[in-house]
Coordinates of C-alpha atoms and ligand atoms in Angstrom, one line a residue:
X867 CA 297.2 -106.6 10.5
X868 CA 294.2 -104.5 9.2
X869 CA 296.5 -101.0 9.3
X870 CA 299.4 -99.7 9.9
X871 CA 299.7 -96.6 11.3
X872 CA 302.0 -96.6 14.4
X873 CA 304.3 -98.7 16.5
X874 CA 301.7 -101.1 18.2
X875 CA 300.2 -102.2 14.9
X876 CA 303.6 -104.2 14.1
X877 CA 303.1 -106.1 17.1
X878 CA 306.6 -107.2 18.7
X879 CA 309.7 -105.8 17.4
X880 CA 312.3 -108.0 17.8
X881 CA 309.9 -110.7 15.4
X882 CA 309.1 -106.9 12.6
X883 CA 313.2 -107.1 12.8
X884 CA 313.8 -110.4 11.7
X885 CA 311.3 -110.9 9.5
X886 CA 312.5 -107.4 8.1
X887 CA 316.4 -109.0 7.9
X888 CA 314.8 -112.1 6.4
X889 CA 313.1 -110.1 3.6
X890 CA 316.4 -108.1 2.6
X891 CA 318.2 -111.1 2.3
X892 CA 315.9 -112.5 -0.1
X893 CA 313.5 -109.9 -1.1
X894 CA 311.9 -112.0 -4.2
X895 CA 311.3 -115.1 -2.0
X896 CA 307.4 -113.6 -1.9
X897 CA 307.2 -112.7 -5.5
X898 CA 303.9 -114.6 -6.2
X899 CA 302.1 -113.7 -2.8
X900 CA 300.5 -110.6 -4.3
X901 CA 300.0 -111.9 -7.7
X902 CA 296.4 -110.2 -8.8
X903 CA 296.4 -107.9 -6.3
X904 CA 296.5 -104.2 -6.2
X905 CA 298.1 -101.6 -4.3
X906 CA 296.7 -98.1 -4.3
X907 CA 299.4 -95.1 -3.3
X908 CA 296.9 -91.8 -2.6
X909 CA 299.5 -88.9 -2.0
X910 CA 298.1 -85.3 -1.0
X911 CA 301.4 -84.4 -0.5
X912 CA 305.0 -84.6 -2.4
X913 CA 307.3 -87.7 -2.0
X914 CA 310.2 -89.5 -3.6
X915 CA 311.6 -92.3 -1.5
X916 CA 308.0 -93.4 0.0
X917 CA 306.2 -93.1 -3.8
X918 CA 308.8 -95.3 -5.4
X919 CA 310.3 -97.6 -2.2
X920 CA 306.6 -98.4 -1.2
X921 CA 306.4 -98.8 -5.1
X922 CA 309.2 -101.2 -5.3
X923 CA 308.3 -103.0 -2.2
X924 CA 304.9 -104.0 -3.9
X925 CA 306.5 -105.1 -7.0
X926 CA 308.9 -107.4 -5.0
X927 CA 305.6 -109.1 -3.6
X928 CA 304.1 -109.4 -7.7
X929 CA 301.5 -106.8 -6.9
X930 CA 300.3 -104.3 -9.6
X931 CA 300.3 -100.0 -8.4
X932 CA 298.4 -97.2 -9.0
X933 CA 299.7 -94.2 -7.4
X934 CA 297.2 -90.9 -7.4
X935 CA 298.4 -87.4 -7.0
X936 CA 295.5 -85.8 -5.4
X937 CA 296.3 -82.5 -6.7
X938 CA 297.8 -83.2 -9.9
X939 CA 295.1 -84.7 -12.2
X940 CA 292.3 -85.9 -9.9
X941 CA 289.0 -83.4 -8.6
X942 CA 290.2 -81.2 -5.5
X943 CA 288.6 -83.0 -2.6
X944 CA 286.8 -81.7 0.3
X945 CA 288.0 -82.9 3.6
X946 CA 285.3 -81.3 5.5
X947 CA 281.6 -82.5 6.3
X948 CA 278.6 -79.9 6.3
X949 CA 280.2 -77.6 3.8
X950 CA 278.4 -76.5 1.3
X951 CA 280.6 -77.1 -1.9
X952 CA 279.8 -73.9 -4.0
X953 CA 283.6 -73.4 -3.9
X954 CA 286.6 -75.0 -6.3
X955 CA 286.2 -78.8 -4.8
X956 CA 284.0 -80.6 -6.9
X957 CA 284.3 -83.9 -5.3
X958 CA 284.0 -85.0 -1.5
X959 CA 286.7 -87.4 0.4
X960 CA 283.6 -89.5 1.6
X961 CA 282.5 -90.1 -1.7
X962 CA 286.0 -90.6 -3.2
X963 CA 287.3 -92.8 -0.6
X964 CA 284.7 -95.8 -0.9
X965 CA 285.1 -95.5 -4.8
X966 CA 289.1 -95.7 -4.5
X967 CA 288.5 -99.0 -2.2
X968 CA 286.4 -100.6 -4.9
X969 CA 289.3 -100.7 -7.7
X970 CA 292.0 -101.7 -4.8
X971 CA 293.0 -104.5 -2.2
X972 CA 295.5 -101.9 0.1
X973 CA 295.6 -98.4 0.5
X974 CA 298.6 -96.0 1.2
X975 CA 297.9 -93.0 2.0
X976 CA 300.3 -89.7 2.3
X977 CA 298.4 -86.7 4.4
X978 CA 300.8 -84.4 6.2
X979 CA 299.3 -81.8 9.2
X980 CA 297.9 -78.5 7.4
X981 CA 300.0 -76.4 10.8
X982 CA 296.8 -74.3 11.7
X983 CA 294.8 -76.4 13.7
X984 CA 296.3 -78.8 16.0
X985 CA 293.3 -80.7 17.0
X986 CA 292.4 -81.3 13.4
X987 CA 296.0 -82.7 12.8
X988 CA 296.2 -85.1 15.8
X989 CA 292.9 -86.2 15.3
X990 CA 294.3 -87.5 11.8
X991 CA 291.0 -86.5 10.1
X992 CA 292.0 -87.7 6.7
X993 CA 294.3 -90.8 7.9
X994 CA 291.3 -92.0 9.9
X995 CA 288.3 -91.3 7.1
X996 CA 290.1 -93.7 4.9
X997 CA 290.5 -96.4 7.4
X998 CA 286.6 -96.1 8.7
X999 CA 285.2 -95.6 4.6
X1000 CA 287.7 -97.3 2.2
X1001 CA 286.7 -101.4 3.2
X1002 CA 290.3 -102.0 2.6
X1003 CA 293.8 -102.4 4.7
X1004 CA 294.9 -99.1 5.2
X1005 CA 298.7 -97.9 5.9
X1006 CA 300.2 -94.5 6.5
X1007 CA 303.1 -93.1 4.0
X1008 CA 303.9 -89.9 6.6
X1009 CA 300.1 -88.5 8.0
X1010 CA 299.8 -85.8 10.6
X1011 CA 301.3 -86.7 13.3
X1012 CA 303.7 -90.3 12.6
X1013 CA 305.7 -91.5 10.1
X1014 CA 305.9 -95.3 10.7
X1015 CA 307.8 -96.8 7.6
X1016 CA 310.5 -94.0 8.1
X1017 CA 310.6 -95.3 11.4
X1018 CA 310.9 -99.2 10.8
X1019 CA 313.7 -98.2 8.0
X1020 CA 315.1 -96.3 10.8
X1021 CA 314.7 -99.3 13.5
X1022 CA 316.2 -101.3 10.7
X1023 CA 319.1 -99.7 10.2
X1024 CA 320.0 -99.1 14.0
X1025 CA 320.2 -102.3 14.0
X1026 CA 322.2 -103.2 11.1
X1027 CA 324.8 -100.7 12.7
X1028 CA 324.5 -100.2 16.3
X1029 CA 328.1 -102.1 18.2
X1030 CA 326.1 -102.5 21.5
X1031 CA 322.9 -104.3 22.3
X1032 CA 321.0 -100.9 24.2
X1033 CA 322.6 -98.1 21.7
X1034 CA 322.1 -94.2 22.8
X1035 CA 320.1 -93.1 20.3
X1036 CA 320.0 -88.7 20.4
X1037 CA 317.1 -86.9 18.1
X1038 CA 318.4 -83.1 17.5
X1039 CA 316.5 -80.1 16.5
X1040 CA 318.2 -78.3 13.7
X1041 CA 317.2 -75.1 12.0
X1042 CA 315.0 -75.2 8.6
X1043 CA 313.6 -72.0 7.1
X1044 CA 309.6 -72.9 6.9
X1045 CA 307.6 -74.7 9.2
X1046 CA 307.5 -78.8 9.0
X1047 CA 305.3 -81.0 10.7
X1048 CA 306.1 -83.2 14.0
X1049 CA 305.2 -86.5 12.3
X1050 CA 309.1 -87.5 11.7
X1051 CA 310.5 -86.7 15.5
X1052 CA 307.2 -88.2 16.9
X1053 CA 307.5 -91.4 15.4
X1054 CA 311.3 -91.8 15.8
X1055 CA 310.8 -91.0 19.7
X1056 CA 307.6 -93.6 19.5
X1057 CA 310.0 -96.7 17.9
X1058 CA 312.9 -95.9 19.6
X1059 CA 311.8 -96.2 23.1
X1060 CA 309.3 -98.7 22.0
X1061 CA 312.4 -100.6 21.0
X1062 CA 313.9 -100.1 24.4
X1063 CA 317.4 -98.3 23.6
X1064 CA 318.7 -95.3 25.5
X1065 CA 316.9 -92.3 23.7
X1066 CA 317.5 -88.7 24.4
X1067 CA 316.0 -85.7 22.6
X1068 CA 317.9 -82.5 22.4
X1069 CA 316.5 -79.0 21.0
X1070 CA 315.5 -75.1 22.0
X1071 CA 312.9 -74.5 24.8
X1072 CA 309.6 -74.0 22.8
X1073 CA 310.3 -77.2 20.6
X1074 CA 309.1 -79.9 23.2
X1075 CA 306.7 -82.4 21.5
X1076 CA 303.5 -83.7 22.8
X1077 CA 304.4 -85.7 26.0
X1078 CA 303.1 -88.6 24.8
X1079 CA 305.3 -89.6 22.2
X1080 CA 308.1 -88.4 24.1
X1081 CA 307.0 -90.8 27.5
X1082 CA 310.3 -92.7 28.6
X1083 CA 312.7 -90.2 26.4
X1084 CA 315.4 -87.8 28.2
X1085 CA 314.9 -84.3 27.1
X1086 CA 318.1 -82.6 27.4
X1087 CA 318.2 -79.0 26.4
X1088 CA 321.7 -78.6 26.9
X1089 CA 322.9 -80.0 22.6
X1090 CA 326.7 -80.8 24.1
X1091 CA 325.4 -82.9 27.1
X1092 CA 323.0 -84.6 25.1
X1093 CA 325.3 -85.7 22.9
X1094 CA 328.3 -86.9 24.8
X1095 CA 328.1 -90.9 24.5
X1096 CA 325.7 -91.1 21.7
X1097 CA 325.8 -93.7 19.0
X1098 CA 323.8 -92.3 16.9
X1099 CA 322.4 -88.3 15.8
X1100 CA 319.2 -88.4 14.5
X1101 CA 318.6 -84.7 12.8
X1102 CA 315.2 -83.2 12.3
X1103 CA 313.6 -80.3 12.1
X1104 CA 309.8 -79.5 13.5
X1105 CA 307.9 -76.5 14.1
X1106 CA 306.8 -75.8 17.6
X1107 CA 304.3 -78.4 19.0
X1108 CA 303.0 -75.8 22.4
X1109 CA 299.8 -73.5 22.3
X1110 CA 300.1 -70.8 21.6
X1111 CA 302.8 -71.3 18.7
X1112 CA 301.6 -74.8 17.5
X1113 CA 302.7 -74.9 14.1
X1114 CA 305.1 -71.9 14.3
X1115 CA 309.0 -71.3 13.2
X1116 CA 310.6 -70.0 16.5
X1117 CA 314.3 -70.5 16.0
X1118 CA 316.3 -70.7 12.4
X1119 CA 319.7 -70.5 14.9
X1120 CA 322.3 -72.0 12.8
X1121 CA 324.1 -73.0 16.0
X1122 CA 322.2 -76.0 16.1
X1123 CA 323.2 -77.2 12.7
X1124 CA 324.6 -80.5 13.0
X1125 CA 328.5 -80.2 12.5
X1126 CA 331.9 -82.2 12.5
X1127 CA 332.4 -80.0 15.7
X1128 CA 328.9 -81.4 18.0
X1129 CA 329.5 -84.7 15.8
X1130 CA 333.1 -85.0 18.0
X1131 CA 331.0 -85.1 20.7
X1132 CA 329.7 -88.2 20.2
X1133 CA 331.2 -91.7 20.9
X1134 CA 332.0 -91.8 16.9
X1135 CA 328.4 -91.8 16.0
X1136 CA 326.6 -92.3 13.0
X1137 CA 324.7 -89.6 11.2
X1138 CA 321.3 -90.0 10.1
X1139 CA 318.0 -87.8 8.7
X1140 CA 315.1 -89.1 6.7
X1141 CA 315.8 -86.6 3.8
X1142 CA 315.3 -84.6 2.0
X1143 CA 317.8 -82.6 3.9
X1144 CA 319.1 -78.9 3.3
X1145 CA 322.7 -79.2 3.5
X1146 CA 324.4 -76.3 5.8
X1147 CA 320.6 -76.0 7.5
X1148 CA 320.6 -79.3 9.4
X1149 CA 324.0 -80.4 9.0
X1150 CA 327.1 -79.6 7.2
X1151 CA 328.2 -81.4 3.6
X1152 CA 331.3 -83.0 5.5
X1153 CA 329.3 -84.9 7.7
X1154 CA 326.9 -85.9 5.3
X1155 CA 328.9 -86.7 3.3
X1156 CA 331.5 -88.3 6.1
X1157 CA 331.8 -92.2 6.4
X1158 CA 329.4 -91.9 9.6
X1159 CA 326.4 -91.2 7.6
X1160 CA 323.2 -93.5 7.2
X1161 CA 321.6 -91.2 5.2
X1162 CA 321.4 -93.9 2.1
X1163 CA 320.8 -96.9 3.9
X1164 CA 318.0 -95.7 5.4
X1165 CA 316.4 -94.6 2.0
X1166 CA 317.5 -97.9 1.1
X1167 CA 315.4 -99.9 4.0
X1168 CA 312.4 -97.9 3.1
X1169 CA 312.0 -100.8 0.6
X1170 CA 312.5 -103.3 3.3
X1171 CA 309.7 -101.6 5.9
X1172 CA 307.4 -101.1 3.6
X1173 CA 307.5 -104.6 2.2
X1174 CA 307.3 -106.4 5.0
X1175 CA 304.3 -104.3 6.0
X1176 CA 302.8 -104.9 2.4
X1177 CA 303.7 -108.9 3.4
X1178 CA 302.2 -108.7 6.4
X1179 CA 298.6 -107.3 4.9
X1180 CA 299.1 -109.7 2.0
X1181 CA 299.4 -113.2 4.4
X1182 CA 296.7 -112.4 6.5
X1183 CA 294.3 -112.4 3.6
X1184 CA 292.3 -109.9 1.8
Ligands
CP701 N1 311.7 -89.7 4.0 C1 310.6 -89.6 3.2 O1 309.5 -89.9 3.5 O2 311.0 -89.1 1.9 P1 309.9 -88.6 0.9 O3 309.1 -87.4 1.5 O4 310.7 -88.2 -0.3 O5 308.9 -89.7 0.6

């Protein structure tokens, strides 16, 4: 594996899932496999579980870290070629990228869309300059458009839980006051079809997401239909993916917060969300709080994703 940036780089699932249980039963059995090596964590934008799971994940492997918070300490970087830099960025990404892969073995990087121009952000400018410039195996912490080690801590968790072998898995919309990025739904959609359960995505007209993650998903406007049966809520919120609004807040209708009310609904499903979360926004204290919810196991087997990911680069040799 020379990166990891979406489903198909993990190859077949059902093998990432064992491998994944095998590694949380015994997460120190690798514990000299990354012994002189170095993980860099490049973050352009703010984190807490993927800074210190990924973090922990490479120390479970006996790798050393350095994390760099582009825009807390380092030169502002200009993304764009054939500007002339007169303005406040000293330093250009081309430049910086090269020089980051000489004092590293494996690159995370963290790049979420900028919102305003929809072919920059699917095009994964930054996400792809680091792959093509760094020399080094290269892995996405949440860029423009996918998530994929929310998702595999996702996967993993389904399938810690789920009480039937093809679980309906239901993605909701729910209301958040600024815009967010698609990256989260688009990768859940992506891994949970790609892991063949039942998957249904529910939310206002004007939300629908590029086609192409949502290929072999039910969309189902209708909130109360789409979640009759299901095993499992998924909440998210994403800004409006459709020309003209790409990028826009359409709806904050509270109607679609996730409540004990749409969660009786369900066949008894479980409640989960990447967080951070707004409580009262996308769902209700009681039922995040409620014995349904996944929240905290799937922070927890952010850990597990991203080591076996970090396990993966490490065996292949660098
Ligand atoms: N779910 C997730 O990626 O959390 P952070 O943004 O805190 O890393």
């Amino acid at each position: 594996m020379k990166k990891f940036t979406d489903v198909h780089d993990i190859g077949d699932l059902r093998v990432a899932i064992a491998e994944a249980m095998a590694v949380k039963a015994n997460r120190f059995a690798y514990d000299t496999l990354g012994r002189n090596k170095t993980l860099l964590m490049i973050f352009f934008n703010s984190s807490l579980r993927t800074r210190l799971s990924t973090q922990k994940a490479a120390m479970n492997l006996g790798m050393n870290v350095m994390v760099l918070d582009v825009n807390q300490g380092a030169w502002k970087l200009e993304t764009e070629r054939g500007v002339i830099m007169d303005g406040d960025k000293p330093e250009h990404l081309l430049e910086a990228i090269p020089v980051m892969g000489c004092y590293c073995d494996i690159i995370g990087v963290r790049s979420f869309a900028g919102l305003h121009d929809k072919a920059e952000d699917y095009g994964e400018r930054v996400l792809q300059q680091f792959i093509r410039h760094s020399g080094k195996p290269v892995f996405s912490m949440e860029a423009a458009t996918r998530h994929p080690l929310q998702s595999f801590a996702d996967l993993i968790t389904i399938e810690e839980y789920k009480k039937k072998k093809r679980p309906k898995v239901v993605l909701t919309w729910a209301p958040h006051p600024k815009a967010l990025p698609q990256a989260v739904p688009n990768s859940f959609v992506e891994w949970m079809v790609a892991a063949g359960y039942d998957v249904v995505v529910t939310h206002p007209e004007g939300y629908e997401l590029d086609p192409s993650f949502t290929k072999g998903a039910e969309i189902v406007y209708d909130r109360k239909k789409a979640f009759e049966g299901a095993d499992f809520i998924y909440a998210k919120n994403w800004s409006a993916y459709a020309d003209p609004n790409y990028g826009k807040v359409l709806n904050t209708d509270r109607a679609w917060t996730v409540d004990s009310e749409a969660m009786g609904w369900t066949d008894d499903a479980y409640f989960m969300h990447c967080l951070p979360v707004r409580r009262n926004m996308i769902v209700t204290d009681d039922v995040i709080e409620s014995a349904q919810s996944l929240v905290i196991p799937e922070a927890a087997n952010r850990e597990i994703s991203a080591q076996v990911v970090l396990k993966r680069f490490l065996e292949e040799g660098l």
